[in-house]
Short mmCIF file of C-alpha atoms in Angstrom, two decimals:
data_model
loop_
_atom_site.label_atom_id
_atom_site.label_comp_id
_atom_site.label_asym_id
_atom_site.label_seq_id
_atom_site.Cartn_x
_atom_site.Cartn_y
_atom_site.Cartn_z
CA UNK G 1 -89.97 -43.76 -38.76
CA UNK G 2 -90.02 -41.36 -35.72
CA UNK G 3 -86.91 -43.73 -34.35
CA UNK G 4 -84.87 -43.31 -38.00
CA UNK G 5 -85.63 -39.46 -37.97
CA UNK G 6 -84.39 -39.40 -34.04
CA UNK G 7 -81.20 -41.40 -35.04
CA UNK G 8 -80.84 -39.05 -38.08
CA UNK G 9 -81.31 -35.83 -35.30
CA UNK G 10 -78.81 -37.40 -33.27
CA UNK G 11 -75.92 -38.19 -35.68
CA UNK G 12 -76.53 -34.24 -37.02
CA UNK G 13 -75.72 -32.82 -33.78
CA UNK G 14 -73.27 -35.21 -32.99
CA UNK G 15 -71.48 -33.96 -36.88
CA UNK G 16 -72.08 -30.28 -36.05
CA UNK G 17 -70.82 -31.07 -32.01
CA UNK G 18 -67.55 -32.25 -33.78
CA UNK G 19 -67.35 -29.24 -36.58
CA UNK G 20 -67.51 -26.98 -33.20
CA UNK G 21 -64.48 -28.97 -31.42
CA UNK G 22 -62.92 -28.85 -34.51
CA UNK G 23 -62.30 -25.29 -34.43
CA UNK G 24 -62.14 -24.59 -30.80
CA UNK G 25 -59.37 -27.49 -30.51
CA UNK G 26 -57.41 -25.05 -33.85
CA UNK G 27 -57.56 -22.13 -32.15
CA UNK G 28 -55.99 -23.74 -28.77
CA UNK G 29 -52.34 -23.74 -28.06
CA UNK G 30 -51.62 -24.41 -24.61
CA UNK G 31 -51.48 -28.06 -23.82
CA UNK G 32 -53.11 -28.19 -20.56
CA UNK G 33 -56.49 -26.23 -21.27
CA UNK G 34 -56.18 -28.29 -24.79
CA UNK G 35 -56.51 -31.62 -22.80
CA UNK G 36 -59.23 -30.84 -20.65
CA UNK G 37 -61.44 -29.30 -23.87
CA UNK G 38 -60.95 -32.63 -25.27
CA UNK G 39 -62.12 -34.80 -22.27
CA UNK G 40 -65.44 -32.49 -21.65
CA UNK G 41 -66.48 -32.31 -25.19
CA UNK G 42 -65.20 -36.27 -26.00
CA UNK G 43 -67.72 -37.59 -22.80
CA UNK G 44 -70.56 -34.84 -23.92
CA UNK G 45 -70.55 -35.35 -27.49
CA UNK G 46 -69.96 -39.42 -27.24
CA UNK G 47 -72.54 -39.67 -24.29
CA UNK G 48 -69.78 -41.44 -22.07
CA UNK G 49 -69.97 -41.10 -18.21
CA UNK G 50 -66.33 -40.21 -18.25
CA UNK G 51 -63.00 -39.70 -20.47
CA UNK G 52 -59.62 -40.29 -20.02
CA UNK G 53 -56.01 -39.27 -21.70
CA UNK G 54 -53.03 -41.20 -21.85
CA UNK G 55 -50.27 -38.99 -23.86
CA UNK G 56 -47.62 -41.40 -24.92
CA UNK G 57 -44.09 -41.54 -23.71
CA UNK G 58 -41.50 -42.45 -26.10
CA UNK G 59 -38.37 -42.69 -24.59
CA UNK G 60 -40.38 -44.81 -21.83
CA UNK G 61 -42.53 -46.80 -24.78
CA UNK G 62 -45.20 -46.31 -21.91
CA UNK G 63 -48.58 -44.77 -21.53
CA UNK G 64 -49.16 -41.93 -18.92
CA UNK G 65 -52.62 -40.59 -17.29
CA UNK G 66 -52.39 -36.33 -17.93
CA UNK G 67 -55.69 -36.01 -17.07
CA UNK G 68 -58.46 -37.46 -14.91
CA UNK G 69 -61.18 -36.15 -12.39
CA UNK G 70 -60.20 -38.74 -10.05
CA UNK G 71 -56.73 -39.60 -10.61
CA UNK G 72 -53.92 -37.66 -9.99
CA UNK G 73 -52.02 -36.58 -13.05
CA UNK G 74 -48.41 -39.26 -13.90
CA UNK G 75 -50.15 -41.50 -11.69
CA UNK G 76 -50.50 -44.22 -13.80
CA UNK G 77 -48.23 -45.45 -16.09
CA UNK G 78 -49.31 -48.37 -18.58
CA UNK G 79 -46.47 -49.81 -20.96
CA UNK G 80 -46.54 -50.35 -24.29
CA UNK G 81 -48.99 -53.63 -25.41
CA UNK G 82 -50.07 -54.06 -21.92
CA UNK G 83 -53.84 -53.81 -20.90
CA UNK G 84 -56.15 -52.51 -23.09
CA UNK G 85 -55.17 -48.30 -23.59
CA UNK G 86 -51.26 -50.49 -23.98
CA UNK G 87 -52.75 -52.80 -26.81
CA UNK G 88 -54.63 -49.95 -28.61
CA UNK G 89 -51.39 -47.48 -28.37
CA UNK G 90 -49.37 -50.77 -29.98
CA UNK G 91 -51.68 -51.81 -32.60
CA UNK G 92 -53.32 -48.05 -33.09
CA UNK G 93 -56.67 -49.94 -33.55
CA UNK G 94 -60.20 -49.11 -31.71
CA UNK G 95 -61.35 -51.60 -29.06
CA UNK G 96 -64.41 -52.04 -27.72
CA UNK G 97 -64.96 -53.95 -25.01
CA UNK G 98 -68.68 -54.17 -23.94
CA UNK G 99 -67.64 -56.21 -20.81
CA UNK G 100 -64.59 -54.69 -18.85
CA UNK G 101 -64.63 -57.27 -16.46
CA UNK G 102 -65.35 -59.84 -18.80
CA UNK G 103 -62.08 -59.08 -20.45
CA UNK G 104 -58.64 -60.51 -18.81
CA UNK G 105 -57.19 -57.20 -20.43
CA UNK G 106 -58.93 -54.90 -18.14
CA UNK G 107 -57.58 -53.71 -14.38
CA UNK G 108 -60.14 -52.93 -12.25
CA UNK G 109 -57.32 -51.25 -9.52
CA UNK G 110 -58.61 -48.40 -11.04
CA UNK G 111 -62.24 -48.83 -10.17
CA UNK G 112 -60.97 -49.95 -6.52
CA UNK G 113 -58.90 -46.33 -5.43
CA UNK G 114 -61.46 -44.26 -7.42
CA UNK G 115 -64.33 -45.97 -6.63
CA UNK G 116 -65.85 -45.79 -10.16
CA UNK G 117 -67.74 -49.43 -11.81
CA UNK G 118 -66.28 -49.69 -15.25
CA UNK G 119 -69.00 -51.13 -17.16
CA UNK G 120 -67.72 -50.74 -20.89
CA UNK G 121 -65.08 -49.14 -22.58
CA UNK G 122 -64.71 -47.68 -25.89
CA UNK G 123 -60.62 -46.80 -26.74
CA UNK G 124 -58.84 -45.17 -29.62
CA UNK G 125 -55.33 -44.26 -30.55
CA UNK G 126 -54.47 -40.99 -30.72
CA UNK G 127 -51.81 -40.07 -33.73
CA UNK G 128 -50.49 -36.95 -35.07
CA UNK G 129 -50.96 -35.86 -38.75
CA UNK G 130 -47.78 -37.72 -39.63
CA UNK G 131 -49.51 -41.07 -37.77
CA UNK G 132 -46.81 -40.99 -35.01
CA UNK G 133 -48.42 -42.28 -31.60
CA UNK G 134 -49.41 -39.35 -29.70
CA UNK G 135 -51.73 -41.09 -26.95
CA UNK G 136 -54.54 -43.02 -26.05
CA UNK G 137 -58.47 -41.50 -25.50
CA UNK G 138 -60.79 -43.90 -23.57
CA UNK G 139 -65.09 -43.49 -22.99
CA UNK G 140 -66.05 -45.29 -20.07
CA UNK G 141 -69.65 -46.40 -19.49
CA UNK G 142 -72.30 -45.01 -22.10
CA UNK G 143 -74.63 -42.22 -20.36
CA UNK G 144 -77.54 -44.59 -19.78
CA UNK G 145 -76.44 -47.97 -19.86
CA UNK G 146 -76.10 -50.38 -22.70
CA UNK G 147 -72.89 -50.39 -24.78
CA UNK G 148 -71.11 -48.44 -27.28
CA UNK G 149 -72.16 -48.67 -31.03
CA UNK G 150 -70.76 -48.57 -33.75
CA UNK G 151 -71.68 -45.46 -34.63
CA UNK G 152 -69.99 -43.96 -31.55
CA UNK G 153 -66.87 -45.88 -32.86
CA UNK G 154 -67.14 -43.54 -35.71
CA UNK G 155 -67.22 -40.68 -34.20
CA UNK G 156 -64.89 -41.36 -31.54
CA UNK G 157 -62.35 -42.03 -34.48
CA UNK G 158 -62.77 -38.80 -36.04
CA UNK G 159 -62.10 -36.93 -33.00
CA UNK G 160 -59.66 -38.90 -31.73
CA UNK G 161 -58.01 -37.61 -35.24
CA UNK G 162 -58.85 -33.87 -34.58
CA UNK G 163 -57.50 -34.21 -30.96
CA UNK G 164 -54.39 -36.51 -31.78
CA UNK G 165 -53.41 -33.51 -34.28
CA UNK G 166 -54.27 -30.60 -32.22
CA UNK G 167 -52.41 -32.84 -28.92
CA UNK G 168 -49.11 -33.06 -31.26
CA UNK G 169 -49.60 -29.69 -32.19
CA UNK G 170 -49.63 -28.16 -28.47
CA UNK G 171 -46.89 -30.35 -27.96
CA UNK G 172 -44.52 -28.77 -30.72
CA UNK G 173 -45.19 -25.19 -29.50
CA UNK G 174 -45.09 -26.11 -26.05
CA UNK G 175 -41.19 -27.34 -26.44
CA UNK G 176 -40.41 -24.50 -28.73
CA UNK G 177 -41.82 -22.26 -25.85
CA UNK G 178 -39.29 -23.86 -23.51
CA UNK G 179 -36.51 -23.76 -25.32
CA UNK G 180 -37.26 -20.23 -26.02
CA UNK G 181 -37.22 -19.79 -22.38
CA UNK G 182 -33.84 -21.89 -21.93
CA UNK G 183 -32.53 -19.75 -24.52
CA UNK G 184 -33.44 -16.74 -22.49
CA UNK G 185 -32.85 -18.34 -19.49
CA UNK G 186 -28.63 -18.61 -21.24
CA UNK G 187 -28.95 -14.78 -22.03
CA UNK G 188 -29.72 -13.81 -18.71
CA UNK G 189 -27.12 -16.31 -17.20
CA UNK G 190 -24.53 -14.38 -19.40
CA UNK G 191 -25.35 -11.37 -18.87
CA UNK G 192 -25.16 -12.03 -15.13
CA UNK G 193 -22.03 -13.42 -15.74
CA UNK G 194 -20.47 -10.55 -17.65
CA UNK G 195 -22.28 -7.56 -15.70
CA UNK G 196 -19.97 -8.95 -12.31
CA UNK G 197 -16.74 -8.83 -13.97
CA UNK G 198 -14.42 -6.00 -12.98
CA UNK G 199 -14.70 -3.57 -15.83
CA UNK G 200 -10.89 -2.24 -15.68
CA UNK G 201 -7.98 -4.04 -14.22
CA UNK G 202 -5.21 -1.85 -11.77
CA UNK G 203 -2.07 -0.91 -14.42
CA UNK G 204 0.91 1.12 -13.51
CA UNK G 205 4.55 1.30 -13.54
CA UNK G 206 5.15 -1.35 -11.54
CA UNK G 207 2.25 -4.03 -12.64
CA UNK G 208 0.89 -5.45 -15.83
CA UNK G 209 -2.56 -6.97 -15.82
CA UNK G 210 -4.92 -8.45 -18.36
CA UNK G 211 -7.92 -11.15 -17.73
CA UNK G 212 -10.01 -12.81 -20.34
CA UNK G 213 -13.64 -14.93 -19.81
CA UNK G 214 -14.90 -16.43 -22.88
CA UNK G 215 -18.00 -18.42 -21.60
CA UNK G 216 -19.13 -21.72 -23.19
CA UNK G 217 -22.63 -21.81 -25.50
CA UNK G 218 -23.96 -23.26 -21.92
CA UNK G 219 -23.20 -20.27 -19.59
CA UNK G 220 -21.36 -21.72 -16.55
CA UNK G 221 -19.59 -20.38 -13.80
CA UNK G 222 -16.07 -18.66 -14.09
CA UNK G 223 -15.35 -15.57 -12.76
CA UNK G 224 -12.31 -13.93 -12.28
CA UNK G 225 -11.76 -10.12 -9.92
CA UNK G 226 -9.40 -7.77 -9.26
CA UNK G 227 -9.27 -5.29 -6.47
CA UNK G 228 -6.42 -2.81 -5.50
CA UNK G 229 -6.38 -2.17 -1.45
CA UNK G 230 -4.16 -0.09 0.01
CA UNK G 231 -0.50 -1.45 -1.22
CA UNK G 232 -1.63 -4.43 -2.77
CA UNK G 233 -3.37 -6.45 -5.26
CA UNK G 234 -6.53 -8.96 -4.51
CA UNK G 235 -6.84 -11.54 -7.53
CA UNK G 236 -8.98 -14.39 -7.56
CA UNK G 237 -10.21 -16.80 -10.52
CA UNK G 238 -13.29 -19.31 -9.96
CA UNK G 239 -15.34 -21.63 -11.79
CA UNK G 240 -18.76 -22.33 -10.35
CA UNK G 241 -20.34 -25.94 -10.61
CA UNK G 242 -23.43 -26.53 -12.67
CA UNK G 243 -24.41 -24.02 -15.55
CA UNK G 244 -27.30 -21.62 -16.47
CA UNK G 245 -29.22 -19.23 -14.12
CA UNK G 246 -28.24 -20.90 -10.87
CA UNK G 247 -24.50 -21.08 -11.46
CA UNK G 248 -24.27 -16.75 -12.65
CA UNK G 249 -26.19 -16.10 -9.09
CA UNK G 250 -23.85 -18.40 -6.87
CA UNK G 251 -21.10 -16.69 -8.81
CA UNK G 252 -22.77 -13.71 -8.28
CA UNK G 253 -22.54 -13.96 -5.02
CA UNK G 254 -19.34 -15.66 -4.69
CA UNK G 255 -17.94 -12.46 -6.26
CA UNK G 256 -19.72 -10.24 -3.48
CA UNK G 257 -18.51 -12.25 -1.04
CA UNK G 258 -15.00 -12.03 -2.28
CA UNK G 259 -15.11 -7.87 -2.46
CA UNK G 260 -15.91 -7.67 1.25
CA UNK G 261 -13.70 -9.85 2.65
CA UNK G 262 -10.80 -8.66 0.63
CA UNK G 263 -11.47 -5.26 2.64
CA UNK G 264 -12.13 -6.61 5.70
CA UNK G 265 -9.53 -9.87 6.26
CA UNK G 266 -5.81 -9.80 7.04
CA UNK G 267 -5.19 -12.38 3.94
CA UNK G 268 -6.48 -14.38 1.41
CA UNK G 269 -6.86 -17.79 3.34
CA UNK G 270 -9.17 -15.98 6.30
CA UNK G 271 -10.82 -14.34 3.29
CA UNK G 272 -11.62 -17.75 1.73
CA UNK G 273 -12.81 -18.84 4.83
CA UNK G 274 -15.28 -16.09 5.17
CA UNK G 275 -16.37 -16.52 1.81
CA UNK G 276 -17.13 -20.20 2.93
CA UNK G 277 -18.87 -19.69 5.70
CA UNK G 278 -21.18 -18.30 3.81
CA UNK G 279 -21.57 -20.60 0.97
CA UNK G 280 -22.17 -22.97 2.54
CA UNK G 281 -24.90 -22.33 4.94
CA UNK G 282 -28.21 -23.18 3.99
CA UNK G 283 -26.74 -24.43 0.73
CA UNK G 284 -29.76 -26.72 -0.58
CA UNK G 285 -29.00 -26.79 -4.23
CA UNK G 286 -25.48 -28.19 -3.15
CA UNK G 287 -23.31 -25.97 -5.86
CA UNK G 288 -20.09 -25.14 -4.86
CA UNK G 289 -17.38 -23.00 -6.56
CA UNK G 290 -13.50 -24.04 -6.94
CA UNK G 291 -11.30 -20.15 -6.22
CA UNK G 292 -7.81 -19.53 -5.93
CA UNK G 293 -7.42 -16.33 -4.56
CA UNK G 294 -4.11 -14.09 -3.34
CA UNK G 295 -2.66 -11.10 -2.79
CA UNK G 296 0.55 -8.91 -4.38
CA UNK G 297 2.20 -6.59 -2.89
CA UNK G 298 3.56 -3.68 -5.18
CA UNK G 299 6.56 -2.83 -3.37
CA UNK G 300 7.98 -6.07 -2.86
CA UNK G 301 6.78 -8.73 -5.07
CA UNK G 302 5.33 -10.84 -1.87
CA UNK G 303 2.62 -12.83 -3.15
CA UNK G 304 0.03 -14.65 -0.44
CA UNK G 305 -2.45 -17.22 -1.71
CA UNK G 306 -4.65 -19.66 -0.76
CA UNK G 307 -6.50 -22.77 -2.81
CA UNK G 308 -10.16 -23.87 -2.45
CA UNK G 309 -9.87 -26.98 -4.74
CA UNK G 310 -8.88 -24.82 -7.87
CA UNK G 311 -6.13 -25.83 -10.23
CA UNK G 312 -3.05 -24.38 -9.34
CA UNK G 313 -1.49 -21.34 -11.37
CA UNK G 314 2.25 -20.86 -13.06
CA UNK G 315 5.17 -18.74 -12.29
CA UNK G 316 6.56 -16.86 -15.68
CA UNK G 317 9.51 -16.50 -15.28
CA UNK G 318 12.49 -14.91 -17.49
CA UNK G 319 14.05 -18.20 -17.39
CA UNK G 320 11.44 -20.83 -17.65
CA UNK G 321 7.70 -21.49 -16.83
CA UNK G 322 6.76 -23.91 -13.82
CA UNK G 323 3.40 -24.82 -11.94
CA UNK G 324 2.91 -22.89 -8.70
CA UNK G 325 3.25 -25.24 -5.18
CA UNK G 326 -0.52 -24.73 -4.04
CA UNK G 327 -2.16 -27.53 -3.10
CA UNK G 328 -5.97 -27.90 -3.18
CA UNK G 329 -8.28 -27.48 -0.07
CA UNK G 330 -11.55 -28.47 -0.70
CA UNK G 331 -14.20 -25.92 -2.69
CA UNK G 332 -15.79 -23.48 -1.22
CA UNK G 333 -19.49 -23.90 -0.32
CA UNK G 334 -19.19 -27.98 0.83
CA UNK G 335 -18.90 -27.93 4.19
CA UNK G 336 -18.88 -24.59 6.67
CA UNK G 337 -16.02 -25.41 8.95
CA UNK G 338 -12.69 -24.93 6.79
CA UNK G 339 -9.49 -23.13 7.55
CA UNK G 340 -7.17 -22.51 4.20
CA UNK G 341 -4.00 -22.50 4.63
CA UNK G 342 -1.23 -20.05 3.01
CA UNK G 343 1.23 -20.36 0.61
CA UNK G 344 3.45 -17.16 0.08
CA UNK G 345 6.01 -16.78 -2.62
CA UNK G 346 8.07 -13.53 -4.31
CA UNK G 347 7.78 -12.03 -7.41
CA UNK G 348 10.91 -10.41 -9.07
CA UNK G 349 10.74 -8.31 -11.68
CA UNK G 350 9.39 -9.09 -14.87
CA UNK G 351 8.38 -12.49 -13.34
CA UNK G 352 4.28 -13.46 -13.61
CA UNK G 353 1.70 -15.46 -12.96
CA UNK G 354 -1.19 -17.17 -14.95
CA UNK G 355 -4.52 -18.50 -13.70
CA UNK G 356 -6.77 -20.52 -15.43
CA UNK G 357 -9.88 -22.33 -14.76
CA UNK G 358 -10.42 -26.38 -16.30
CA UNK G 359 -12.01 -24.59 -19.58
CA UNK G 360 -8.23 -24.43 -20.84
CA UNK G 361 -6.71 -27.68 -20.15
CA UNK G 362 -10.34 -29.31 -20.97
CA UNK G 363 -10.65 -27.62 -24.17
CA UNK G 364 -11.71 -30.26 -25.87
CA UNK G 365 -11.31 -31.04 -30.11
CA UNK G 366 -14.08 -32.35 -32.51
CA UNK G 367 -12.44 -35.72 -31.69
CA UNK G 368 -13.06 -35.62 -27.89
CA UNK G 369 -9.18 -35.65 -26.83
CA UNK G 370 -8.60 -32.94 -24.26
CA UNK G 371 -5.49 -30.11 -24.80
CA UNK G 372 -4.26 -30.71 -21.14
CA UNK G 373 -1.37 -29.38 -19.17
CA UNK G 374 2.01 -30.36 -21.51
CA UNK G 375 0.30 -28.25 -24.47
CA UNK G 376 -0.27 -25.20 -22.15
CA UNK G 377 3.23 -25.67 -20.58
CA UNK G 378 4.76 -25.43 -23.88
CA UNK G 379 3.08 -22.58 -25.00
CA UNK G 380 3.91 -20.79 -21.62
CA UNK G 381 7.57 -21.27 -22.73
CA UNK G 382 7.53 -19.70 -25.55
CA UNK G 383 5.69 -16.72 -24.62
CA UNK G 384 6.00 -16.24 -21.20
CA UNK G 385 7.61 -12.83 -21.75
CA UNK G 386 4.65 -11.64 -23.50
CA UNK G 387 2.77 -8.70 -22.62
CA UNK G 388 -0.30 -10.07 -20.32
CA UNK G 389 -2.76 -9.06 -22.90
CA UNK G 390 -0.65 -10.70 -25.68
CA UNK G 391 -0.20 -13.55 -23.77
CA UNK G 392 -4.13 -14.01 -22.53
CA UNK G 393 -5.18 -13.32 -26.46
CA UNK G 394 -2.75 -15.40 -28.23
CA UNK G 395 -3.43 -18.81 -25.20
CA UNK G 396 -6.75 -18.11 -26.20
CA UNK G 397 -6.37 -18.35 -29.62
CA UNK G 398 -4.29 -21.52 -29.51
CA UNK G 399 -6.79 -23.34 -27.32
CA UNK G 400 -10.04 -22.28 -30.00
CA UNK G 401 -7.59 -23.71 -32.66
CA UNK G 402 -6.79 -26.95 -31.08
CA UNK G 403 -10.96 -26.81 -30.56
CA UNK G 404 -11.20 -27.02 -34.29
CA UNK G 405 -14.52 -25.49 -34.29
CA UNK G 406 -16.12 -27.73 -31.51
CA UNK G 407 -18.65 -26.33 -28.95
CA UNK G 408 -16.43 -25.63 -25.97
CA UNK G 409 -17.92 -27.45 -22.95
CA UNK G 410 -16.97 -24.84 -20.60
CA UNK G 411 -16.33 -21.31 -20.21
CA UNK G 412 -12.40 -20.38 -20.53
CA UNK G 413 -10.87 -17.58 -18.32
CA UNK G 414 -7.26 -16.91 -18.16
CA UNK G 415 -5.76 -13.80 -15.97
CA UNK G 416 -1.73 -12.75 -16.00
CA UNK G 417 -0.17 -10.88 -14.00
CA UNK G 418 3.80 -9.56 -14.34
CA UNK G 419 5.80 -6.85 -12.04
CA UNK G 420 7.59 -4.47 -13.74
CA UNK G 421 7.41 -3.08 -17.01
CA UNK G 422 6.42 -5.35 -19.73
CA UNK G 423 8.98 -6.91 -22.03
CA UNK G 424 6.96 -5.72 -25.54
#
């Protein structure tokens, strides 16, 4: 009788142990602090010498150790149906092997780098409330010897039920916290992005100016500047590799870079150099940033450019439309040693140019064809006398159409630029 009333104490506090995880496990959120709750109260409540979590991989169809005292976390990695935490994860049925070493399913590497004696195991899937595989919760060795009973089996299946829902649980808020942080992450990329961008372009008698950046749902890189020094003109349009924070703060500083030198160098191919130099030292993250860059001169029309591996821009002319001679050099930020050479051309009046980053000719439409260079050409013919702010809204325009209501996959930045007074 005393034994029956000592087995009746014991399954009591083991029920009211369980009602306790129970609600601590609800009231937990982070994943982390979550997993370790669950190992200390699974080995005190279940008398085990130790517990261990596997939390299922999907894409993998593996097993992976998050937690253990002795094992780093990732460490191991068991597929699916392979030793025993892989068979219980397939079949999402308890084992319990009184004998690890007995069984052929059991590795005892484990034991060897750890230094622990597996006597017996006791292992249990772990499923969510909609019975998708979460993980896998092993007991190793019963405090005192002997073997796990079947009343232990019990148990551990009713909190491997409570943990696999409050595990899948974590799990859900957990991603919705990161992509509430990617999503903020995007906000502040764009609003890096946008705070850098010159707020009003030079205008007068003898220049017409308008520049447009319409960034992609996945901020990337473009920029565009304009700076007036002395008698002429500094333009420049870039697109930065690589999206989100780290592409608005190389463009970021690209953009610094670019309003120094254009005080400081005699043209735009020593100011691309400059801008280089700096890029590319102690450039870890590897980024780099295709710019062409070049100067106007009011009085005469003389333009000077230079290309770091950007596409080249488009003479507007009365007459026609054709595609500037300016050969790429390679990006900016790749390697610190470059010289960029010059190209120099004249601009009569009423004659333009138009620079673009690969967001316009890579537009692409719901059926994955891109827009390319013929479209763009066209539409340069017929309104190459535009206004620049006519022309910038209405290529805009054209290339969202010819999206057809697809997410663009990169930002799209157009700038014109036309001597003269504009023909309305």
């Amino acid at each position: 009788m005393p034994e029956a009333e000592g087995t009746l104490e014991r399954s009591v506090a083991r029920l009211n142990s369980l009602l306790e995880v129970s609600r601590a496990l609800a009231v937990e959120f982070d994943l982390d602090p979550l997993l370790a709750m669950i190992l200390e109260k699974a080995a005190s409540i279940l008398e085990a010498e130790r517990s261990t979590i596997f939390l299922y991989d999907p894409s993998a169809r593996s097993l992976r150790l998050h937690l253990s005292a002795e094992l780093a976390r990732g460490s191991v990695v068991v597929p699916l149906g392979v030793g025993i935490s892989g068979q219980v994860a397939q079949t999402r049925q308890l084992l319990n092997i009184p004998d690890a070493y007995a069984d052929a399913r059991f590795n005892p590497q484990f034991d060897r780098e750890t230094g622990f004696r597996t006597r017996s195991i006791l292992c249990a899937p772990l499923l969510s409330h909609k019975g998708a595989l979460v993980g896998v919760i092993q007991l190793l060795n019963r405090v005192g010897g002997g073997t796990f009973g079947e009343d232990t089996e019990e148990m551990l299946r009713a909190f491997a039920s409570i943990a696999g829902v409050a595990i899948d649980r974590a799990t859900l808020v957990e991603a919705a916290l990161e992509a509430e942080r990617a999503e903020e992450s995007l906000r502040l990329a764009h609003d890096i992005q946008m705070s850098m961008l010159p707020r009003h372009l030079p205008t007068g008698p003898g220049l017409d100016m308008s520049a447009s950046l319409t960034p992609a749902r996945s901020v990337g890189g473009d920029f565009y500047d304009v700076l007036k020094v002395g008698d002429r003109v500094w333009f420049a349009v870039g697109d930065t590799s690589g999206k989100g924070v780290g592409a608005a703060l190389f463009t970021a500083m690209t953009l610094t870079l670019f309003r120094v030198a254009a005080t400081i160098a005699r043209d735009p191919g020593e100011a691309l150099s400059r801008m280089n130099r700096e890029l590319a030292r102690d450039n870890e993250s590897l980024m780099f940033v295709t710019v062409f860059a070049g100067t106007l001169d009011l009085a005469s029309g003389d333009v000077v450019y230079a290309n770091a591996g950007h596409p080249a821009p488009y003479i507007l002319r009365p007459d026609g439309v054709t595609a500037l001679d300016a050969p790429p050099s390679p990006a900016l930020g790749v390697v610190e040693a470059i010289d960029y050479p010059l190209g120099r051309m004249n601009l009569a009046p009423l004659e333009g140019l138009l620079l673009f980053t690969d967001g316009v000719t890579e537009a692409q439409n719901p059926s994955g064809a891109l827009w390319g260079s013929e479209p763009l050409e066209v539409f340069l013919r017929d309104r190459r006398m535009d206004v620049c702010a006519k022309l910038i809204e209405r290529l805009v325009a054209s290339v969202q159409a010819f999206e057809a209501g697809a997410p663009p996959a990169d930002d799209l930045t157009v700038m014109a630029l036309r001597r003269g007074p504009p023909n309305g």
